[in-house]
Amino acid sequence: MNTLARFKCGAGTRITATFLSLGLSVGVLSAQTRVRAPANKYTPAQDVQLGRQAAAEVRQQLPILNDAQVTSYVTSIGRRLVAAIPAEFRHGQFHYTFQVVNAREINAFALPGGPMFVNRGMIEAARTEGQVAGVMAHELSHVVLRHGTAQASEATKYQLGAVAGAIAGAIIGGRVGNVVSQGTRFGLGTAFMRFGREYEGQADIEGSHIMARAGYDPRDMASMFKIIAQTSGPGGPEWLSDHPNPGNRYDYISREAKMLRVNSPVRDTRAFRATQLRLKSMPPAPSMQQARRR
Ligand SMILES: [Zn+2]
């Protein structure tokens, strides 16, 4: 294969491939771009343990929307995407769960080993199910490529508990997040789960593959990113600060989509409309800041 197409994300190795070269590899391979999981000093079982610890902390500190209908809708999208994970990135011990955080910010995050949280604001801002699936496919790709622990691997091999605390603290944010991450030797400034452009590029490309295999159009992921980028307001979309645009994000996702044949992709669904109506009938979602203050 064209080595330029590989993402070089091993410990200490910065990415050298540009997205221009990714584009070139398209012509050479006439197939989808190959994604390789970065080097990782942790075991998949450690991903699971770490994610479980961080998720327990997140569930305690953030308001989870306990609405069976909304949760089951998001879970149905999640399961469909999980079923489409390519064989090489399947980890038997990973356990994928999907929950909605009752916060208005457009955000979503997934923890090592499988727990995923989608903010209510994300579902409200989306215009189609395909767009919700796009953000979730991107998040899921960070999990299957094990980016959380790969990032921790780039530094010293830390104690799992410390990494879990740092991740949970960074996600929860604010004063509570500070308390959670305290004593973990990392301040909130440590960018766990804030990935660089190489991991972002990988999650976009792998997310496109998973979407296509699940019957979604990867271009819906790109269009959701556009909605997020155009959304202003207090605090701005947190998702963007956690998932920075590696550059030309919309172009390379569209290019990748052209190589992935999806016949009559799932886009707008009745279940999506019903979920949005249901959310509208509820009292408005608090901001993360308000939620943390409870
Ligand atoms: Zn990302």
Coordinates of C-alpha atoms and ligand atoms in Angstrom, one line a residue:
M1 CA 0.0 0.0 0.0
N2 CA 1.0 3.6 -0.3
T3 CA 2.8 4.3 2.9
L4 CA 1.8 8.0 2.6
A5 CA -1.7 6.8 3.4
R6 CA -0.7 5.5 6.8
F7 CA -1.2 7.6 9.8
K8 CA 2.0 7.5 11.8
C9 CA 0.9 7.9 15.3
G10 CA 3.3 5.8 17.3
A11 CA 4.8 7.0 20.6
G12 CA 6.9 10.0 19.9
T13 CA 6.2 9.9 16.2
R14 CA 4.3 12.8 14.9
I15 CA 2.1 12.5 11.9
T16 CA 3.9 13.3 8.7
A17 CA 1.2 12.4 6.2
T18 CA -0.8 15.3 5.1
F19 CA -4.4 15.1 4.0
L20 CA -3.2 16.1 0.6
S21 CA -1.3 12.9 0.5
L22 CA -4.3 11.0 1.7
G23 CA -6.1 12.4 -1.2
L24 CA -3.4 11.2 -3.5
S25 CA -3.6 7.7 -2.0
V26 CA -7.2 7.6 -3.1
G27 CA -6.2 7.7 -6.7
V28 CA -3.6 5.0 -6.2
L29 CA -5.6 2.6 -4.2
S30 CA -9.1 3.3 -5.7
A31 CA -10.3 2.0 -2.3
Q32 CA -10.9 3.3 1.1
T33 CA -8.1 4.8 3.1
R34 CA -6.4 2.4 5.4
V35 CA -6.4 3.4 9.1
R36 CA -3.9 1.9 11.5
A37 CA -4.4 2.1 15.3
P38 CA -1.6 4.0 16.9
A39 CA 1.0 2.3 19.3
N40 CA -0.4 1.6 22.7
K41 CA 1.2 0.5 25.9
Y42 CA -2.0 -0.5 27.6
T43 CA -4.1 -3.7 27.1
P44 CA -7.6 -3.6 25.8
A45 CA -8.7 -4.9 29.2
Q46 CA -7.1 -1.8 30.7
D47 CA -9.1 0.4 28.3
V48 CA -12.2 -1.3 29.7
Q49 CA -11.2 -0.8 33.4
L50 CA -10.2 2.8 32.8
G51 CA -13.3 3.7 30.9
R52 CA -15.5 2.1 33.5
Q53 CA -13.9 4.1 36.3
A54 CA -14.1 7.4 34.4
A55 CA -17.8 6.6 33.3
A56 CA -18.8 6.0 36.9
E57 CA -17.4 9.4 37.9
V58 CA -19.1 11.1 34.9
R59 CA -22.5 9.5 35.8
Q60 CA -22.2 10.9 39.3
Q61 CA -21.3 14.4 38.3
L62 CA -23.2 15.1 35.0
P63 CA -27.0 15.0 34.7
I64 CA -27.9 11.9 32.8
L65 CA -31.2 12.2 30.9
N66 CA -33.2 9.2 32.2
D67 CA -35.8 9.0 29.4
A68 CA -36.3 5.5 28.2
Q69 CA -37.4 6.5 24.7
V70 CA -34.6 8.9 24.0
T71 CA -32.0 6.6 25.4
S72 CA -33.3 3.6 23.4
Y73 CA -33.2 5.7 20.2
V74 CA -29.6 6.8 20.7
T75 CA -28.7 3.2 21.7
S76 CA -30.3 1.9 18.5
I77 CA -28.1 4.1 16.4
G78 CA -25.1 3.1 18.6
R79 CA -25.7 -0.6 18.2
R80 CA -26.1 -0.2 14.4
L81 CA -22.7 1.5 14.3
V82 CA -21.1 -1.1 16.6
A83 CA -22.3 -3.9 14.4
A84 CA -20.5 -2.2 11.5
I85 CA -17.0 -2.0 13.2
P86 CA -14.6 -3.7 10.9
A87 CA -13.2 -7.0 12.2
E88 CA -9.7 -5.7 12.7
F89 CA -10.9 -3.1 15.2
R90 CA -13.3 -5.3 17.2
H91 CA -12.3 -5.9 20.8
G92 CA -14.3 -8.7 22.4
Q93 CA -14.1 -7.3 25.9
F94 CA -15.3 -3.8 25.0
H95 CA -18.8 -3.0 26.2
Y96 CA -20.6 -0.2 24.4
T97 CA -23.2 1.8 26.2
F98 CA -25.0 4.9 25.2
Q99 CA -26.4 7.6 27.4
V100 CA -27.7 11.1 26.9
V101 CA -26.4 14.0 29.1
N102 CA -29.1 16.6 29.8
A103 CA -26.9 19.5 28.8
R104 CA -27.5 22.0 26.0
E105 CA -24.0 22.2 24.7
I106 CA -23.4 20.5 21.4
N107 CA -21.1 17.8 22.6
A108 CA -20.5 14.0 22.8
F109 CA -17.7 11.9 24.2
A110 CA -16.8 8.3 24.4
L111 CA -14.5 6.7 27.0
P112 CA -12.0 3.9 26.5
G113 CA -13.6 0.5 26.4
G114 CA -17.0 1.7 25.2
P115 CA -19.1 4.0 27.4
M116 CA -20.5 6.8 25.1
F117 CA -22.3 10.0 26.2
V118 CA -24.2 12.2 23.8
N119 CA -25.3 15.6 24.9
R120 CA -29.0 16.5 24.5
G121 CA -27.8 19.7 22.7
M122 CA -26.2 17.5 20.0
I123 CA -29.4 15.7 19.2
E124 CA -31.3 19.0 19.2
A125 CA -28.9 20.7 16.9
A126 CA -28.8 17.9 14.3
R127 CA -31.2 18.0 11.4
T128 CA -31.1 14.3 10.5
E129 CA -30.4 11.0 12.1
G130 CA -27.4 10.6 9.8
Q131 CA -25.8 13.7 11.4
V132 CA -26.3 12.2 14.9
A133 CA -24.8 8.9 13.7
G134 CA -21.9 10.9 12.2
V135 CA -20.8 12.3 15.5
M136 CA -21.3 9.0 17.2
A137 CA -19.3 7.1 14.5
H138 CA -16.5 9.6 15.0
E139 CA -16.6 9.0 18.8
L140 CA -16.8 5.3 18.3
S141 CA -13.7 5.4 16.1
H142 CA -11.7 7.0 18.9
V143 CA -12.8 4.0 21.1
V144 CA -12.0 1.2 18.6
L145 CA -8.7 2.8 17.6
R146 CA -8.0 3.1 21.4
H147 CA -6.9 6.7 21.1
G148 CA -7.5 7.5 24.8
T149 CA -4.9 5.0 26.0
A150 CA -2.7 5.6 23.0
Q151 CA -2.4 9.2 24.0
A152 CA -1.6 8.3 27.6
S153 CA 1.1 5.9 26.1
E154 CA 2.9 8.8 24.5
A155 CA 4.0 9.9 28.0
T156 CA 5.1 7.8 30.9
K157 CA 2.9 4.8 31.6
Y158 CA 0.6 6.2 34.2
Q159 CA -1.4 4.3 36.8
L160 CA -4.8 3.5 35.4
G161 CA -6.6 5.2 38.3
A162 CA -4.8 8.4 37.7
V163 CA -5.6 8.4 34.0
A164 CA -9.3 7.6 34.7
G165 CA -9.5 10.5 37.2
A166 CA -7.8 12.9 34.7
I167 CA -10.2 11.9 31.9
A168 CA -13.3 12.2 34.0
G169 CA -12.1 15.5 35.4
A170 CA -11.5 16.9 32.0
I171 CA -14.9 15.8 30.7
I172 CA -16.8 17.1 33.8
G173 CA -14.9 20.4 33.8
G174 CA -15.2 23.3 36.1
R175 CA -14.6 23.2 39.8
V176 CA -16.1 19.7 40.2
G177 CA -13.9 18.4 37.4
N178 CA -10.9 19.9 39.2
V179 CA -11.7 18.1 42.4
V180 CA -12.2 14.8 40.5
S181 CA -8.8 15.1 38.7
Q182 CA -7.1 16.3 41.9
G183 CA -4.5 14.0 43.2
T184 CA -4.1 12.3 39.9
R185 CA -0.9 14.3 39.2
F186 CA -2.6 15.9 36.1
G187 CA -4.3 19.2 36.2
L188 CA -7.2 19.9 34.0
G189 CA -4.7 21.5 31.6
T190 CA -3.5 18.0 30.7
A191 CA -5.2 17.3 27.4
F192 CA -6.4 13.8 28.0
M193 CA -9.2 13.0 25.5
R194 CA -8.3 16.2 23.6
F195 CA -6.8 14.7 20.5
G196 CA -4.4 16.1 18.0
R197 CA -5.0 16.3 14.3
E198 CA -3.7 12.9 13.5
Y199 CA -6.2 11.1 15.8
E200 CA -8.9 13.4 14.6
G201 CA -8.2 12.6 11.0
Q202 CA -8.2 8.9 11.9
A203 CA -11.5 9.1 13.7
D204 CA -13.0 11.0 10.7
I205 CA -11.8 8.4 8.2
E206 CA -12.7 5.3 10.3
G207 CA -16.0 7.0 11.3
S208 CA -16.7 7.3 7.5
H209 CA -16.1 3.6 7.0
I210 CA -18.2 2.6 10.0
M211 CA -21.0 4.9 8.8
A212 CA -21.0 3.5 5.3
R213 CA -21.0 -0.1 6.6
A214 CA -23.9 0.8 8.8
G215 CA -25.9 2.2 5.9
Y216 CA -25.3 5.9 6.7
D217 CA -23.8 8.5 4.4
P218 CA -20.4 9.8 5.7
R219 CA -21.2 13.2 4.3
D220 CA -23.7 13.6 7.1
M221 CA -20.8 13.5 9.5
A222 CA -19.2 16.4 7.6
S223 CA -22.4 18.4 7.5
M224 CA -22.9 17.9 11.2
F225 CA -19.3 19.2 11.8
K226 CA -20.3 22.3 9.7
I227 CA -23.4 22.9 11.9
I228 CA -21.2 22.6 15.0
A229 CA -18.6 25.1 13.5
Q230 CA -21.4 27.6 12.7
T231 CA -22.9 27.4 16.1
S232 CA -21.8 30.3 18.3
G233 CA -23.0 31.2 21.7
P234 CA -21.8 31.2 25.3
G235 CA -19.0 28.8 25.7
G236 CA -19.0 27.9 22.0
P237 CA -19.3 24.3 21.0
E238 CA -17.2 22.3 23.4
W239 CA -17.0 19.5 20.8
L240 CA -14.7 21.5 18.6
S241 CA -12.2 22.2 21.3
D242 CA -12.0 18.4 22.1
H243 CA -12.0 17.4 18.4
P244 CA -10.1 20.1 16.5
N245 CA -10.5 20.2 12.8
P246 CA -7.3 18.8 11.3
G247 CA -7.8 20.9 8.2
N248 CA -9.9 20.2 5.1
R249 CA -12.1 18.0 7.3
Y250 CA -15.2 18.4 5.0
D251 CA -13.2 17.8 1.8
Y252 CA -11.5 14.6 2.8
I253 CA -14.6 13.1 4.4
S254 CA -16.5 13.8 1.2
R255 CA -13.6 12.3 -0.8
E256 CA -13.7 9.2 1.4
A257 CA -17.5 9.0 1.0
K258 CA -17.1 8.8 -2.7
M259 CA -15.1 5.6 -2.4
L260 CA -17.6 4.1 -0.1
R261 CA -20.7 3.0 -1.9
V262 CA -23.8 3.4 0.2
N263 CA -27.1 2.7 -1.5
S264 CA -30.1 4.7 -0.2
P265 CA -28.4 5.7 3.1
V266 CA -30.5 6.2 6.2
R267 CA -30.8 9.9 6.7
D268 CA -34.1 11.4 8.0
T269 CA -36.1 9.0 10.1
R270 CA -39.4 9.0 11.8
A271 CA -37.7 8.0 15.1
F272 CA -35.4 11.0 14.8
R273 CA -38.3 13.4 14.4
A274 CA -40.1 11.8 17.3
T275 CA -37.1 12.1 19.5
Q276 CA -36.6 15.7 18.7
L277 CA -40.3 16.4 19.4
R278 CA -40.0 14.6 22.7
L279 CA -36.9 16.6 23.7
K280 CA -38.8 19.8 22.8
S281 CA -41.6 18.8 25.1
M282 CA -39.2 18.7 28.1
P283 CA -38.0 21.8 30.0
P284 CA -34.9 23.2 28.3
A285 CA -31.6 21.5 28.9
P286 CA -29.4 23.3 31.4
S287 CA -25.9 24.4 30.4
M288 CA -23.0 22.3 31.7
Q289 CA -22.2 25.1 34.0
Q290 CA -25.7 25.1 35.5
A291 CA -25.7 21.3 35.6
R292 CA -22.4 21.3 37.6
R293 CA -23.8 23.8 40.1
R294 CA -26.7 21.5 41.2
Ligands
ZN1 ZN -12.4 13.4 17.7

